PDB file of C-alpha atoms and ligand atoms in Angstrom:
ATOM      1  CA  MET A   4     -99.089 203.288  59.113  1.00  0.00           C
ATOM      2  CA  ASN A   5    -102.348 203.582  57.918  1.00  0.00           C
ATOM      3  CA  GLU A   6    -103.969 201.630  55.573  1.00  0.00           C
ATOM      4  CA  VAL A   7    -103.039 203.318  52.245  1.00  0.00           C
ATOM      5  CA  ASP A   8     -99.529 203.546  53.183  1.00  0.00           C
ATOM      6  CA  LYS A   9     -99.299 199.865  54.239  1.00  0.00           C
ATOM      7  CA  LEU A  10    -100.408 199.201  50.467  1.00  0.00           C
ATOM      8  CA  LYS A  11     -98.176 201.432  49.114  1.00  0.00           C
ATOM      9  CA  GLU A  12     -95.354 199.317  50.940  1.00  0.00           C
ATOM     10  CA  ALA A  13     -96.917 196.117  49.990  1.00  0.00           C
ATOM     11  CA  ILE A  14     -97.253 196.974  46.121  1.00  0.00           C
ATOM     12  CA  SER A  15     -93.532 198.574  46.079  1.00  0.00           C
ATOM     13  CA  LYS A  16     -92.220 195.136  47.598  1.00  0.00           C
ATOM     14  CA  SER A  17     -94.215 192.772  45.427  1.00  0.00           C
ATOM     15  CA  ASN A  18     -93.547 191.838  41.731  1.00  0.00           C
ATOM     16  CA  ASN A  19     -96.399 189.354  41.820  1.00  0.00           C
ATOM     17  CA  ILE A  20     -99.697 191.009  42.271  1.00  0.00           C
ATOM     18  CA  VAL A  21    -102.705 189.829  41.384  1.00  0.00           C
ATOM     19  CA  CYS A  22    -106.233 192.081  40.999  1.00  0.00           C
ATOM     20  CA  LEU A  23    -109.650 191.093  41.512  1.00  0.00           C
ATOM     21  CA  THR A  24    -111.996 193.150  40.064  1.00  0.00           C
ATOM     22  CA  GLY A  25    -115.869 194.383  40.237  1.00  0.00           C
ATOM     23  CA  ALA A  26    -118.411 196.890  38.888  1.00  0.00           C
ATOM     24  CA  GLY A  27    -116.849 199.513  41.656  1.00  0.00           C
ATOM     25  CA  VAL A  28    -114.074 199.966  39.303  1.00  0.00           C
ATOM     26  CA  SER A  29    -116.283 201.268  36.369  1.00  0.00           C
ATOM     27  CA  THR A  30    -118.609 203.562  37.990  1.00  0.00           C
ATOM     28  CA  GLU A  31    -116.288 206.079  37.758  1.00  0.00           C
ATOM     29  CA  SER A  32    -116.342 205.906  34.269  1.00  0.00           C
ATOM     30  CA  GLY A  33    -119.785 206.331  34.542  1.00  0.00           C
ATOM     31  CA  ILE A  34    -121.340 203.033  34.394  1.00  0.00           C
ATOM     32  CA  LYS A  35    -123.675 202.142  37.239  1.00  0.00           C
ATOM     33  CA  ASP A  36    -122.568 199.077  40.114  1.00  0.00           C
ATOM     34  CA  PHE A  37    -125.124 196.781  40.943  1.00  0.00           C
ATOM     35  CA  ARG A  38    -125.398 196.884  44.716  1.00  0.00           C
ATOM     36  CA  GLY A  39    -123.539 199.997  45.749  1.00  0.00           C
ATOM     37  CA  LYS A  40    -125.634 203.190  46.803  1.00  0.00           C
ATOM     38  CA  ASP A  41    -126.799 204.002  43.000  1.00  0.00           C
ATOM     39  CA  GLY A  42    -126.807 200.949  41.825  1.00  0.00           C
ATOM     40  CA  ILE A  43    -129.189 198.615  39.584  1.00  0.00           C
ATOM     41  CA  SER A  44    -130.146 195.784  42.042  1.00  0.00           C
ATOM     42  CA  SER A  45    -133.486 195.453  40.755  1.00  0.00           C
ATOM     43  CA  TYR A  46    -135.152 196.647  37.590  1.00  0.00           C
ATOM     44  CA  ALA A  47    -139.152 196.585  36.866  1.00  0.00           C
ATOM     45  CA  ASP A  48    -139.364 194.945  40.547  1.00  0.00           C
ATOM     46  CA  LEU A  49    -137.634 192.108  39.629  1.00  0.00           C
ATOM     47  CA  PRO A  50    -134.658 191.481  41.632  1.00  0.00           C
ATOM     48  CA  LEU A  51    -131.261 191.189  39.588  1.00  0.00           C
ATOM     49  CA  GLU A  52    -130.953 187.568  40.119  1.00  0.00           C
ATOM     50  CA  VAL A  53    -134.059 187.079  38.417  1.00  0.00           C
ATOM     51  CA  VAL A  54    -133.577 189.826  35.244  1.00  0.00           C
ATOM     52  CA  LEU A  55    -129.766 188.607  34.732  1.00  0.00           C
ATOM     53  CA  SER A  56    -130.904 184.873  34.759  1.00  0.00           C
ATOM     54  CA  SER A  57    -130.542 182.590  31.948  1.00  0.00           C
ATOM     55  CA  ASP A  58    -134.091 181.156  32.652  1.00  0.00           C
ATOM     56  CA  TYR A  59    -135.192 184.897  32.381  1.00  0.00           C
ATOM     57  CA  PHE A  60    -133.150 185.481  29.035  1.00  0.00           C
ATOM     58  CA  TYR A  61    -135.214 182.713  27.428  1.00  0.00           C
ATOM     59  CA  SER A  62    -138.731 183.070  28.826  1.00  0.00           C
ATOM     60  CA  ASN A  63    -139.205 186.767  28.659  1.00  0.00           C
ATOM     61  CA  THR A  64    -136.612 187.521  26.124  1.00  0.00           C
ATOM     62  CA  GLU A  65    -138.033 190.858  24.963  1.00  0.00           C
ATOM     63  CA  GLU A  66    -138.053 192.095  28.715  1.00  0.00           C
ATOM     64  CA  PHE A  67    -134.922 190.761  29.126  1.00  0.00           C
ATOM     65  CA  TYR A  68    -133.450 192.697  26.255  1.00  0.00           C
ATOM     66  CA  GLU A  69    -135.052 196.063  27.463  1.00  0.00           C
ATOM     67  CA  TYR A  70    -133.010 195.704  30.347  1.00  0.00           C
ATOM     68  CA  TYR A  71    -129.983 194.631  29.062  1.00  0.00           C
ATOM     69  CA  ILE A  72    -129.415 197.505  26.301  1.00  0.00           C
ATOM     70  CA  LYS A  73    -130.624 199.969  28.719  1.00  0.00           C
ATOM     71  CA  CYS A  74    -127.961 198.892  31.456  1.00  0.00           C
ATOM     72  CA  PHE A  75    -125.422 197.265  29.689  1.00  0.00           C
ATOM     73  CA  ASN A  76    -124.394 199.468  26.711  1.00  0.00           C
ATOM     74  CA  CYS A  77    -121.401 201.182  27.498  1.00  0.00           C
ATOM     75  CA  LEU A  78    -119.468 201.571  24.593  1.00  0.00           C
ATOM     76  CA  ASP A  79    -119.011 205.226  24.776  1.00  0.00           C
ATOM     77  CA  LYS A  80    -117.270 204.951  28.144  1.00  0.00           C
ATOM     78  CA  VAL A  81    -113.503 205.163  28.872  1.00  0.00           C
ATOM     79  CA  PRO A  82    -111.216 203.670  31.389  1.00  0.00           C
ATOM     80  CA  ASN A  83    -110.616 205.985  34.739  1.00  0.00           C
ATOM     81  CA  ILE A  84    -107.345 206.132  37.114  1.00  0.00           C
ATOM     82  CA  THR A  85    -107.847 202.722  38.275  1.00  0.00           C
ATOM     83  CA  HIS A  86    -107.440 200.786  34.911  1.00  0.00           C
ATOM     84  CA  LEU A  87    -104.940 202.978  33.939  1.00  0.00           C
ATOM     85  CA  PHE A  88    -102.889 202.228  37.226  1.00  0.00           C
ATOM     86  CA  MET A  89    -103.336 198.581  37.045  1.00  0.00           C
ATOM     87  CA  LYS A  90    -102.168 198.968  33.623  1.00  0.00           C
ATOM     88  CA  LYS A  91     -99.168 200.640  35.184  1.00  0.00           C
ATOM     89  CA  LEU A  92     -98.466 197.903  37.166  1.00  0.00           C
ATOM     90  CA  GLU A  93     -98.468 195.388  34.363  1.00  0.00           C
ATOM     91  CA  ASP A  94     -96.027 197.434  32.145  1.00  0.00           C
ATOM     92  CA  GLU A  95     -93.857 197.569  35.467  1.00  0.00           C
ATOM     93  CA  GLY A  96     -94.071 193.683  35.345  1.00  0.00           C
ATOM     94  CA  LYS A  97     -95.424 193.968  39.099  1.00  0.00           C
ATOM     95  CA  LEU A  98     -99.119 193.003  37.938  1.00  0.00           C
ATOM     96  CA  LYS A  99     -99.362 189.682  36.672  1.00  0.00           C
ATOM     97  CA  GLY A 100    -103.470 189.644  36.002  1.00  0.00           C
ATOM     98  CA  VAL A 101    -106.492 191.063  36.653  1.00  0.00           C
ATOM     99  CA  ILE A 102    -109.487 188.627  37.421  1.00  0.00           C
ATOM    100  CA  THR A 103    -112.449 190.827  36.606  1.00  0.00           C
ATOM    101  CA  GLN A 104    -116.472 190.334  37.141  1.00  0.00           C
ATOM    102  CA  ASN A 105    -116.622 193.421  34.820  1.00  0.00           C
ATOM    103  CA  VAL A 106    -118.387 192.596  31.239  1.00  0.00           C
ATOM    104  CA  ASP A 107    -117.811 196.389  30.306  1.00  0.00           C
ATOM    105  CA  GLY A 108    -114.369 195.650  28.445  1.00  0.00           C
ATOM    106  CA  LEU A 109    -112.482 198.721  30.044  1.00  0.00           C
ATOM    107  CA  ASP A 110    -109.576 196.500  31.191  1.00  0.00           C
ATOM    108  CA  THR A 111    -108.566 195.496  27.612  1.00  0.00           C
ATOM    109  CA  LYS A 112    -109.744 199.226  26.703  1.00  0.00           C
ATOM    110  CA  ALA A 113    -106.787 200.597  28.948  1.00  0.00           C
ATOM    111  CA  GLY A 114    -104.478 198.568  27.477  1.00  0.00           C
ATOM    112  CA  ILE A 115    -103.892 195.624  30.469  1.00  0.00           C
ATOM    113  CA  LYS A 116    -102.746 192.416  28.381  1.00  0.00           C
ATOM    114  CA  ASN A 117    -103.862 190.015  30.742  1.00  0.00           C
ATOM    115  CA  VAL A 118    -107.403 189.767  31.564  1.00  0.00           C
ATOM    116  CA  ILE A 119    -109.712 187.065  32.812  1.00  0.00           C
ATOM    117  CA  GLU A 120    -113.672 187.898  32.205  1.00  0.00           C
ATOM    118  CA  LEU A 121    -115.387 185.665  34.488  1.00  0.00           C
ATOM    119  CA  HIS A 122    -118.449 187.011  33.413  1.00  0.00           C
ATOM    120  CA  GLY A 123    -118.006 187.246  30.114  1.00  0.00           C
ATOM    121  CA  SER A 124    -118.056 190.686  27.762  1.00  0.00           C
ATOM    122  CA  ILE A 125    -120.687 192.510  26.069  1.00  0.00           C
ATOM    123  CA  TYR A 126    -118.411 192.297  23.145  1.00  0.00           C
ATOM    124  CA  HIS A 127    -118.909 188.961  22.299  1.00  0.00           C
ATOM    125  CA  ASN A 128    -122.439 187.797  21.342  1.00  0.00           C
ATOM    126  CA  TYR A 129    -123.576 184.584  19.606  1.00  0.00           C
ATOM    127  CA  CYS A 130    -126.748 183.108  17.982  1.00  0.00           C
ATOM    128  CA  THR A 131    -128.450 180.469  20.276  1.00  0.00           C
ATOM    129  CA  GLU A 132    -129.351 178.170  17.279  1.00  0.00           C
ATOM    130  CA  CYS A 133    -126.051 178.201  14.729  1.00  0.00           C
ATOM    131  CA  PHE A 134    -123.566 179.740  16.918  1.00  0.00           C
ATOM    132  CA  LYS A 135    -122.486 182.494  14.543  1.00  0.00           C
ATOM    133  CA  GLU A 136    -121.000 185.064  16.314  1.00  0.00           C
ATOM    134  CA  TYR A 137    -121.322 188.949  16.701  1.00  0.00           C
ATOM    135  CA  GLY A 138    -120.278 192.378  17.942  1.00  0.00           C
ATOM    136  CA  THR A 139    -121.938 194.534  19.610  1.00  0.00           C
ATOM    137  CA  ASP A 140    -124.017 196.099  16.763  1.00  0.00           C
ATOM    138  CA  ALA A 141    -126.330 193.307  16.652  1.00  0.00           C
ATOM    139  CA  VAL A 142    -127.121 193.558  19.988  1.00  0.00           C
ATOM    140  CA  PHE A 143    -127.482 197.181  20.613  1.00  0.00           C
ATOM    141  CA  ASN A 144    -128.887 198.840  17.432  1.00  0.00           C
ATOM    142  CA  SER A 145    -131.162 196.146  16.860  1.00  0.00           C
ATOM    143  CA  LYS A 146    -134.821 196.922  16.655  1.00  0.00           C
ATOM    144  CA  GLY A 147    -136.350 194.572  19.101  1.00  0.00           C
ATOM    145  CA  ILE A 148    -135.270 191.273  19.683  1.00  0.00           C
ATOM    146  CA  PRO A 149    -131.665 190.909  18.275  1.00  0.00           C
ATOM    147  CA  LYS A 150    -131.738 187.701  15.981  1.00  0.00           C
ATOM    148  CA  CYS A 151    -129.475 186.052  13.491  1.00  0.00           C
ATOM    149  CA  GLU A 152    -129.844 185.830   9.654  1.00  0.00           C
ATOM    150  CA  CYS A 153    -130.592 182.235  10.556  1.00  0.00           C
ATOM    151  CA  GLY A 154    -133.720 183.048  12.686  1.00  0.00           C
ATOM    152  CA  GLY A 155    -132.397 182.531  15.876  1.00  0.00           C
ATOM    153  CA  VAL A 156    -132.151 184.630  18.728  1.00  0.00           C
ATOM    154  CA  ILE A 157    -128.681 186.375  19.405  1.00  0.00           C
ATOM    155  CA  LYS A 158    -127.155 185.914  22.911  1.00  0.00           C
ATOM    156  CA  PRO A 159    -124.580 188.049  25.095  1.00  0.00           C
ATOM    157  CA  HIS A 160    -121.484 185.945  25.897  1.00  0.00           C
ATOM    158  CA  VAL A 161    -122.283 187.462  29.591  1.00  0.00           C
ATOM    159  CA  VAL A 162    -122.654 185.068  32.088  1.00  0.00           C
ATOM    160  CA  LEU A 163    -126.247 184.989  33.442  1.00  0.00           C
ATOM    161  CA  TYR A 164    -127.362 183.534  36.973  1.00  0.00           C
ATOM    162  CA  GLY A 165    -127.847 179.724  36.059  1.00  0.00           C
ATOM    163  CA  GLU A 166    -124.666 179.636  33.698  1.00  0.00           C
ATOM    164  CA  SER A 167    -121.403 178.349  33.879  1.00  0.00           C
ATOM    165  CA  LEU A 168    -118.390 180.715  33.603  1.00  0.00           C
ATOM    166  CA  PRO A 169    -116.500 180.594  30.364  1.00  0.00           C
ATOM    167  CA  GLU A 170    -114.169 177.378  29.948  1.00  0.00           C
ATOM    168  CA  GLY A 171    -110.980 177.876  31.894  1.00  0.00           C
ATOM    169  CA  ALA A 172    -111.584 180.677  33.588  1.00  0.00           C
ATOM    170  CA  ILE A 173    -111.640 179.393  37.154  1.00  0.00           C
ATOM    171  CA  GLU A 174    -108.681 177.330  36.504  1.00  0.00           C
ATOM    172  CA  LYS A 175    -106.699 180.136  35.181  1.00  0.00           C
ATOM    173  CA  SER A 176    -107.458 182.378  37.930  1.00  0.00           C
ATOM    174  CA  VAL A 177    -106.526 179.669  40.494  1.00  0.00           C
ATOM    175  CA  GLU A 178    -103.105 179.375  38.518  1.00  0.00           C
ATOM    176  CA  LEU A 179    -102.498 183.245  39.146  1.00  0.00           C
ATOM    177  CA  LEU A 180    -104.133 183.342  42.453  1.00  0.00           C
ATOM    178  CA  SER A 181    -101.911 180.246  43.836  1.00  0.00           C
ATOM    179  CA  LYS A 182     -98.580 182.022  42.865  1.00  0.00           C
ATOM    180  CA  ALA A 183     -99.137 185.804  43.588  1.00  0.00           C
ATOM    181  CA  ASP A 184     -97.916 187.256  46.851  1.00  0.00           C
ATOM    182  CA  LEU A 185    -100.402 190.315  46.779  1.00  0.00           C
ATOM    183  CA  LEU A 186    -103.955 190.061  46.239  1.00  0.00           C
ATOM    184  CA  ILE A 187    -105.691 193.296  45.569  1.00  0.00           C
ATOM    185  CA  VAL A 188    -109.499 193.249  45.701  1.00  0.00           C
ATOM    186  CA  LEU A 189    -111.237 196.622  44.043  1.00  0.00           C
ATOM    187  CA  GLY A 190    -114.525 197.909  43.970  1.00  0.00           C
ATOM    188  CA  THR A 191    -116.654 194.644  44.179  1.00  0.00           C
ATOM    189  CA  SER A 192    -119.155 193.589  47.074  1.00  0.00           C
ATOM    190  CA  LEU A 193    -117.859 190.111  47.247  1.00  0.00           C
ATOM    191  CA  VAL A 194    -121.198 188.409  47.382  1.00  0.00           C
ATOM    192  CA  VAL A 195    -121.476 186.370  43.630  1.00  0.00           C
ATOM    193  CA  TYR A 196    -119.903 182.866  43.532  1.00  0.00           C
ATOM    194  CA  PRO A 197    -118.017 181.534  41.996  1.00  0.00           C
ATOM    195  CA  ALA A 198    -115.954 184.878  41.826  1.00  0.00           C
ATOM    196  CA  ALA A 199    -115.963 185.985  45.707  1.00  0.00           C
ATOM    197  CA  GLY A 200    -114.828 182.656  46.666  1.00  0.00           C
ATOM    198  CA  LEU A 201    -111.691 182.727  44.529  1.00  0.00           C
ATOM    199  CA  ILE A 202    -110.057 185.138  47.397  1.00  0.00           C
ATOM    200  CA  ARG A 203    -109.557 181.368  49.152  1.00  0.00           C
ATOM    201  CA  TYR A 204    -106.923 180.115  46.584  1.00  0.00           C
ATOM    202  CA  PHE A 205    -104.697 183.115  47.577  1.00  0.00           C
ATOM    203  CA  ARG A 206    -101.866 181.707  49.478  1.00  0.00           C
ATOM    204  CA  GLY A 207     -99.786 184.911  49.282  1.00  0.00           C
ATOM    205  CA  ASP A 208     -98.634 187.585  52.287  1.00  0.00           C
ATOM    206  CA  THR A 209    -100.916 190.170  51.647  1.00  0.00           C
ATOM    207  CA  LEU A 210    -104.536 190.473  51.004  1.00  0.00           C
ATOM    208  CA  ALA A 211    -106.147 193.956  50.580  1.00  0.00           C
ATOM    209  CA  ILE A 212    -109.434 194.912  49.986  1.00  0.00           C
ATOM    210  CA  ILE A 213    -110.202 198.694  48.663  1.00  0.00           C
ATOM    211  CA  ASN A 214    -113.952 198.704  48.339  1.00  0.00           C
ATOM    212  CA  MET A 215    -116.651 201.726  49.493  1.00  0.00           C
ATOM    213  CA  ASP A 216    -118.937 199.385  51.301  1.00  0.00           C
ATOM    214  CA  GLU A 217    -118.018 196.894  53.965  1.00  0.00           C
ATOM    215  CA  THR A 218    -117.717 193.042  52.858  1.00  0.00           C
ATOM    216  CA  PRO A 219    -117.791 189.663  53.624  1.00  0.00           C
ATOM    217  CA  TYR A 220    -114.128 188.867  53.546  1.00  0.00           C
ATOM    218  CA  ASP A 221    -112.868 192.453  55.293  1.00  0.00           C
ATOM    219  CA  TYR A 222    -112.233 190.266  58.782  1.00  0.00           C
ATOM    220  CA  SER A 223    -109.691 188.060  56.257  1.00  0.00           C
ATOM    221  CA  ALA A 224    -107.760 191.278  54.894  1.00  0.00           C
ATOM    222  CA  ASP A 225    -104.555 192.283  56.032  1.00  0.00           C
ATOM    223  CA  ILE A 226    -105.395 195.616  54.634  1.00  0.00           C
ATOM    224  CA  VAL A 227    -108.952 197.155  54.182  1.00  0.00           C
ATOM    225  CA  ILE A 228    -109.873 200.324  52.826  1.00  0.00           C
ATOM    226  CA  HIS A 229    -113.804 201.745  52.443  1.00  0.00           C
ATOM    227  CA  ASP A 230    -112.958 204.712  50.546  1.00  0.00           C
ATOM    228  CA  LYS A 231    -113.874 205.759  46.833  1.00  0.00           C
ATOM    229  CA  LEU A 232    -110.888 204.209  44.082  1.00  0.00           C
ATOM    230  CA  SER A 233    -109.871 207.487  42.742  1.00  0.00           C
ATOM    231  CA  ASN A 234    -109.315 209.075  46.183  1.00  0.00           C
ATOM    232  CA  VAL A 235    -107.152 206.038  47.151  1.00  0.00           C
ATOM    233  CA  ILE A 236    -105.543 205.261  43.865  1.00  0.00           C
ATOM    234  CA  ASN A 237    -104.565 208.822  44.022  1.00  0.00           C
ATOM    235  CA  LYS A 238    -102.509 208.807  46.985  1.00  0.00           C
ATOM    236  CA  LEU A 239    -100.670 205.558  45.582  1.00  0.00           C
TER     237      LEU A 239
HETATM  238  P1  OAD B 317    -121.671 195.305  42.955  1.00  0.00           P
HETATM  239  O1  OAD B 317    -122.105 196.157  42.859  1.00  0.00           O
HETATM  240  O2  OAD B 317    -122.159 194.110  44.085  1.00  0.00           O
HETATM  241  O3  OAD B 317    -120.691 195.743  43.859  1.00  0.00           O
HETATM  242  C1  OAD B 317    -119.545 197.083  43.493  1.00  0.00           C
HETATM  243  C2  OAD B 317    -118.880 197.815  45.010  1.00  0.00           C
HETATM  244  O4  OAD B 317    -118.241 198.875  44.169  1.00  0.00           O
HETATM  245  C3  OAD B 317    -120.217 198.274  46.095  1.00  0.00           C
HETATM  246  O5  OAD B 317    -119.675 197.407  47.093  1.00  0.00           O
HETATM  247  C4  OAD B 317    -119.675 199.568  46.087  1.00  0.00           C
HETATM  248  O6  OAD B 317    -119.965 199.890  47.619  1.00  0.00           O
HETATM  249  C5  OAD B 317    -118.190 199.482  45.581  1.00  0.00           C
HETATM  250  N1  OAD B 317    -118.039 200.857  44.859  1.00  0.00           N
HETATM  251  C6  OAD B 317    -118.896 201.362  43.796  1.00  0.00           C
HETATM  252  N2  OAD B 317    -118.032 202.366  43.271  1.00  0.00           N
HETATM  253  C7  OAD B 317    -117.017 202.522  44.083  1.00  0.00           C
HETATM  254  C8  OAD B 317    -115.856 203.483  43.890  1.00  0.00           C
HETATM  255  N3  OAD B 317    -115.693 204.717  43.211  1.00  0.00           N
HETATM  256  N4  OAD B 317    -114.815 203.099  44.972  1.00  0.00           N
HETATM  257  C9  OAD B 317    -114.712 201.896  45.642  1.00  0.00           C
HETATM  258  N5  OAD B 317    -115.524 201.469  45.855  1.00  0.00           N
HETATM  259  C10 OAD B 317    -116.857 201.228  45.141  1.00  0.00           C
HETATM  260  O7  OAD B 317    -120.689 194.598  41.513  1.00  0.00           O
HETATM  261  P2  OAD B 317    -119.870 193.141  41.360  1.00  0.00           P
HETATM  262  O8  OAD B 317    -119.407 192.500  42.972  1.00  0.00           O
HETATM  263  O9  OAD B 317    -119.027 193.126  40.350  1.00  0.00           O
HETATM  264  O10 OAD B 317    -122.446 189.579  37.266  1.00  0.00           O
HETATM  265  O11 OAD B 317    -120.914 192.043  41.307  1.00  0.00           O
HETATM  266  C11 OAD B 317    -120.969 191.266  40.957  1.00  0.00           C
HETATM  267  C12 OAD B 317    -121.749 190.506  39.771  1.00  0.00           C
HETATM  268  O12 OAD B 317    -123.216 190.816  39.734  1.00  0.00           O
HETATM  269  C13 OAD B 317    -121.549 191.355  38.442  1.00  0.00           C
HETATM  270  O13 OAD B 317    -120.295 190.542  37.755  1.00  0.00           O
HETATM  271  C14 OAD B 317    -122.997 190.985  38.146  1.00  0.00           C
HETATM  272  C15 OAD B 317    -124.099 191.153  39.243  1.00  0.00           C
HETATM  273  O14 OAD B 317    -124.656 189.858  39.036  1.00  0.00           O
HETATM  274  C16 OAD B 317    -123.337 189.930  35.967  1.00  0.00           C
HETATM  275  O15 OAD B 317    -123.654 190.635  35.149  1.00  0.00           O
HETATM  276  C17 OAD B 317    -123.117 188.637  35.224  1.00  0.00           C
END
């Protein structure tokens, strides 16, 4: 049996599936990933881990926003076949949750209900002084650095390097993973922690990884598929 057929069988047998996703799930919606072949792994000669760090946000706010507004504005993008496939599995009662590193909100746009956004979301922004909350307009339509009416700088609720994950995100993920019998990892390089390390909490029968490039966890998976997600999902 080939790997796609093995996955098909595992999905048909399971009623307790969890998906762990990354930027590769959204490239076919027209959003660039970070470390894939056309990814935005650096900006203005700075590595991603610097540009997307909390230190850089506070020390080089203007430059941070130049990058952020250029690369993270995906308000006009829509879910693709992979998001819709996950939504279908959830509707059928088979998928119990999506744990995503993506901040693009496309899982929710697809109608998936149980989504854990490990790295936050571009849709939530707040003032670093008074904590007033803002939508996307305040950030993406701002001339210059986005500012609150109190004068404070507005920050996206996106987890930057050096920041902790949203409260409860790890606990909720661990609970889902420890109960799942099939974990499908989709479109992530699995190199960013703590997200990648969540795989260790999976105790179920089948770990499947679908990603264009190799990942450091391929050796531990039962099913590994290196292909474009739309090709795989179409066959499923
Ligand atoms: P990466 O860019 O590191 O990995 C995306 C993976 O998806 C790559 O290995 C690609 O080969 C694969 N890929 C791209 N398009 C694909 C497709 N159509 N079909 C199959 N595979 C495809 O993205 P993440 O693993 O999500 O953090 O990166 C993790 C974190 O690093 C991000 O959440 C981001 C970044 O720093 C924040 O923004 C806070």
